Amino acid sequence: MTKTNLKTVATNSVDNFIRIGKKKFTKTELAEHGVAVYEKMYLNNEQQLEYYNELGNIFIQIRLSFNNNNNKFGAWLKTSPLSVVTPADRSECKTIAENWDKIKKLNKAGKLTALGASSIRKALKTHYPDTPKPNSAGNTSKNKKAGTKAKSKPVALPKNEQELAEMVHKIMIAEEFNKTLFIKALNKISKK
């Protein structure tokens, strides 16, 4: 059962109106109101996409100022005000900024069904297969014989919550998992 804010609980009445809070709607009016809310959400998502692009460009330019030296950039980043941006968000921002022209074309052509980062990556992969996957190690099985499995390296278990979070984060980026859906699933598991 979905939890809802008590102030917005919809109630049906004998007069065929649906009341949400102090407002009353017919089903059609409520559906039209829902469409208006959805359109506002979409416009907000478009604005957020522009923010991702801008922030991605900020990260790209700062990283370039370190001559693409990841170690120096990472060390600086840890002590900068930008340290509040999660690595996953940094990666998403960078991907969006690097592919901004393609993303604008896809959006204008109506080929983006959603404006979330994972949806955008999927659309880029579908419509622009040459788009590199972020944080990809590429094909690491070039020297493997056909039909042989690579030996799996033992994974060190995390020693604390921070290490666990970093491990999960790396997996989420590598496998392109949706952060929001992961958090919802984690909350659902925690309630059991």
CSV table of C-alpha atoms in Angstrom, one decimal, residues 8-186:
chain,number,residue,atom,x,y,z
A,8,THR,CA,-3.7,15.1,0.2
A,9,VAL,CA,-5.8,11.9,0.7
A,10,ALA,CA,-8.4,11.6,-2.0
A,11,THR,CA,-11.9,10.8,-0.9
A,12,ASN,CA,-14.8,9.8,-3.2
A,13,SER,CA,-18.2,11.1,-2.3
A,14,VAL,CA,-21.8,10.4,-3.2
A,15,ASP,CA,-21.9,13.4,-5.5
A,16,ASN,CA,-19.2,11.8,-7.8
A,17,PHE,CA,-16.6,14.4,-6.9
A,18,ILE,CA,-13.1,13.5,-5.7
A,19,ARG,CA,-11.8,15.7,-2.9
A,20,ILE,CA,-8.2,16.3,-2.3
A,21,GLY,CA,-7.7,18.4,0.7
A,22,LYS,CA,-10.2,21.3,0.3
A,23,LYS,CA,-10.4,21.0,-3.5
A,24,LYS,CA,-13.0,19.0,-5.3
A,25,PHE,CA,-12.7,17.5,-8.8
A,26,THR,CA,-14.5,15.4,-11.2
A,27,LYS,CA,-12.5,12.5,-12.6
A,28,THR,CA,-11.8,14.4,-15.8
A,29,GLU,CA,-10.8,17.6,-13.9
A,30,LEU,CA,-8.5,15.6,-11.7
A,31,ALA,CA,-6.9,13.9,-14.7
A,32,GLU,CA,-6.4,17.3,-16.4
A,33,HIS,CA,-4.9,18.6,-13.2
A,34,GLY,CA,-2.6,15.6,-13.1
A,35,VAL,CA,-1.5,16.4,-16.7
A,36,ALA,CA,-0.7,20.0,-15.7
A,37,VAL,CA,1.3,18.7,-12.7
A,38,TYR,CA,3.2,16.3,-15.0
A,39,GLU,CA,4.0,19.0,-17.5
A,40,LYS,CA,5.4,21.2,-14.6
A,41,MET,CA,7.5,18.2,-13.5
A,42,TYR,CA,8.8,17.8,-17.1
A,43,LEU,CA,9.7,21.5,-17.3
A,44,ASN,CA,11.5,21.2,-14.0
A,45,ASN,CA,13.4,18.2,-15.3
A,46,GLU,CA,14.4,20.2,-18.4
A,47,GLN,CA,15.7,22.9,-16.2
A,48,GLN,CA,17.5,20.3,-14.0
A,49,LEU,CA,19.1,18.9,-17.2
A,50,GLU,CA,20.5,22.4,-17.9
A,51,TYR,CA,21.9,22.5,-14.4
A,52,TYR,CA,23.5,19.0,-14.9
A,53,ASN,CA,25.1,20.4,-18.1
A,54,GLU,CA,26.4,23.5,-16.4
A,55,LEU,CA,27.8,21.6,-13.4
A,56,GLY,CA,29.3,19.0,-15.8
A,57,ASN,CA,31.1,21.8,-17.6
A,58,ILE,CA,32.4,23.2,-14.3
A,59,PHE,CA,33.9,19.8,-13.4
A,60,ILE,CA,35.4,19.3,-16.9
A,61,GLN,CA,37.0,22.8,-16.9
A,62,ILE,CA,38.4,22.4,-13.4
A,63,ARG,CA,39.8,18.9,-14.2
A,64,LEU,CA,41.4,20.4,-17.4
A,65,SER,CA,43.1,22.9,-15.2
A,66,PHE,CA,44.9,20.0,-13.6
A,67,ASN,CA,46.0,18.7,-17.0
A,68,ASN,CA,43.5,15.8,-16.7
A,69,ASN,CA,45.6,14.5,-13.7
A,70,ASN,CA,43.0,12.5,-11.8
A,71,ASN,CA,45.1,12.3,-8.7
A,72,LYS,CA,45.6,16.0,-8.4
A,73,PHE,CA,42.0,16.8,-9.3
A,74,GLY,CA,40.7,14.2,-6.8
A,75,ALA,CA,42.9,15.6,-4.0
A,76,TRP,CA,41.8,19.2,-4.8
A,77,LEU,CA,38.1,18.1,-5.1
A,78,LYS,CA,38.1,16.5,-1.6
A,79,THR,CA,39.0,19.9,0.0
A,80,SER,CA,36.9,22.1,-2.3
A,81,PRO,CA,33.3,23.2,-1.8
A,82,LEU,CA,32.4,20.9,-4.7
A,83,SER,CA,33.1,17.9,-2.5
A,84,VAL,CA,29.4,17.9,-1.6
A,85,VAL,CA,28.6,16.6,-5.1
A,86,THR,CA,28.5,12.8,-5.0
A,87,PRO,CA,30.7,10.9,-7.5
A,88,ALA,CA,27.6,9.5,-9.2
A,89,ASP,CA,26.2,13.0,-9.7
A,90,ARG,CA,29.7,14.2,-11.0
A,91,SER,CA,29.7,11.3,-13.5
A,92,GLU,CA,26.1,12.1,-14.6
A,93,CYS,CA,26.9,15.8,-15.0
A,94,LYS,CA,30.1,15.1,-17.0
A,95,THR,CA,28.2,12.6,-19.3
A,96,ILE,CA,25.5,15.2,-19.9
A,97,ALA,CA,27.9,18.0,-20.5
A,98,GLU,CA,30.1,15.9,-22.9
A,99,ASN,CA,27.0,14.9,-24.9
A,100,TRP,CA,24.9,18.1,-24.6
A,101,ASP,CA,24.4,18.7,-28.3
A,102,LYS,CA,23.3,15.1,-28.9
A,103,ILE,CA,21.0,15.3,-25.8
A,104,LYS,CA,19.4,18.6,-27.1
A,105,LYS,CA,18.8,17.0,-30.5
A,106,LEU,CA,17.2,13.8,-28.9
A,107,ASN,CA,15.0,15.9,-26.7
A,108,LYS,CA,13.9,18.2,-29.5
A,109,ALA,CA,13.1,15.1,-31.6
A,110,GLY,CA,11.0,13.7,-28.8
A,111,LYS,CA,13.3,10.7,-28.4
A,112,LEU,CA,14.0,11.2,-24.7
A,113,THR,CA,11.2,9.4,-22.9
A,114,ALA,CA,12.5,10.6,-19.5
A,115,LEU,CA,15.1,13.2,-18.5
A,116,GLY,CA,16.8,11.2,-15.8
A,117,ALA,CA,20.5,10.4,-16.2
A,118,SER,CA,20.0,6.7,-16.8
A,119,SER,CA,17.3,7.3,-19.4
A,120,ILE,CA,19.6,9.8,-21.1
A,121,ARG,CA,22.5,7.3,-21.2
A,122,LYS,CA,20.2,4.6,-22.7
A,123,ALA,CA,18.9,7.0,-25.3
A,124,LEU,CA,22.5,8.0,-26.2
A,125,LYS,CA,23.5,4.4,-26.5
A,126,THR,CA,20.5,3.6,-28.7
A,127,HIS,CA,20.7,6.7,-31.0
A,128,TYR,CA,24.5,7.3,-30.8
A,129,PRO,CA,26.2,3.9,-30.3
A,130,ASP,CA,29.6,5.4,-30.5
A,131,THR,CA,29.0,7.3,-27.3
A,132,PRO,CA,31.6,6.0,-24.7
A,133,LYS,CA,30.2,4.5,-21.5
A,134,PRO,CA,31.5,6.5,-18.5
A,135,ASN,CA,34.0,4.8,-16.2
A,136,SER,CA,34.2,1.8,-18.7
A,137,ALA,CA,37.3,-0.4,-18.5
A,138,GLY,CA,36.6,-1.4,-22.1
A,139,ASN,CA,37.0,-4.9,-23.4
A,140,THR,CA,39.3,-6.6,-20.8
A,141,SER,CA,38.9,-10.1,-22.2
A,142,LYS,CA,41.0,-9.6,-25.4
A,143,ASN,CA,43.6,-12.2,-24.5
A,144,LYS,CA,41.2,-14.8,-23.1
A,145,LYS,CA,40.6,-18.0,-24.9
A,146,ALA,CA,37.1,-18.5,-26.2
A,147,GLY,CA,34.8,-20.2,-23.6
A,148,THR,CA,37.1,-19.6,-20.6
A,149,LYS,CA,36.0,-17.6,-17.7
A,150,ALA,CA,38.1,-14.9,-16.2
A,151,LYS,CA,39.3,-15.7,-12.7
A,152,SER,CA,37.4,-13.6,-10.2
A,153,LYS,CA,39.4,-11.6,-7.8
A,154,PRO,CA,38.4,-11.8,-4.1
A,155,VAL,CA,36.5,-8.8,-3.1
A,156,ALA,CA,37.7,-7.1,0.1
A,157,LEU,CA,34.7,-6.6,2.4
A,158,PRO,CA,34.2,-3.0,3.6
A,159,LYS,CA,35.4,-2.1,7.0
A,160,ASN,CA,32.9,0.6,7.7
A,161,GLU,CA,29.8,2.4,6.3
A,162,GLN,CA,31.9,4.8,4.2
A,163,GLU,CA,33.7,2.0,2.4
A,164,LEU,CA,30.4,0.1,1.9
A,165,ALA,CA,28.9,3.2,0.4
A,166,GLU,CA,31.9,3.7,-1.9
A,167,MET,CA,31.8,0.0,-3.0
A,168,VAL,CA,28.0,0.2,-3.8
A,169,HIS,CA,28.5,3.5,-5.6
A,170,LYS,CA,31.2,2.0,-7.9
A,171,ILE,CA,29.0,-0.9,-8.7
A,172,MET,CA,26.0,1.4,-9.4
A,173,ILE,CA,28.0,3.5,-11.8
A,174,ALA,CA,29.6,0.5,-13.5
A,175,GLU,CA,26.2,-1.2,-14.0
A,176,GLU,CA,24.2,2.1,-14.6
A,177,PHE,CA,21.8,1.4,-11.7
A,178,ASN,CA,19.2,4.1,-10.8
A,179,LYS,CA,20.1,5.7,-7.5
A,180,THR,CA,16.6,6.6,-6.6
A,181,LEU,CA,15.3,3.1,-7.3
A,182,PHE,CA,18.2,1.6,-5.3
A,183,ILE,CA,17.4,3.8,-2.3
A,184,LYS,CA,13.7,2.9,-2.4
A,185,ALA,CA,14.6,-0.8,-2.6
A,186,LEU,CA,17.1,-0.4,0.3
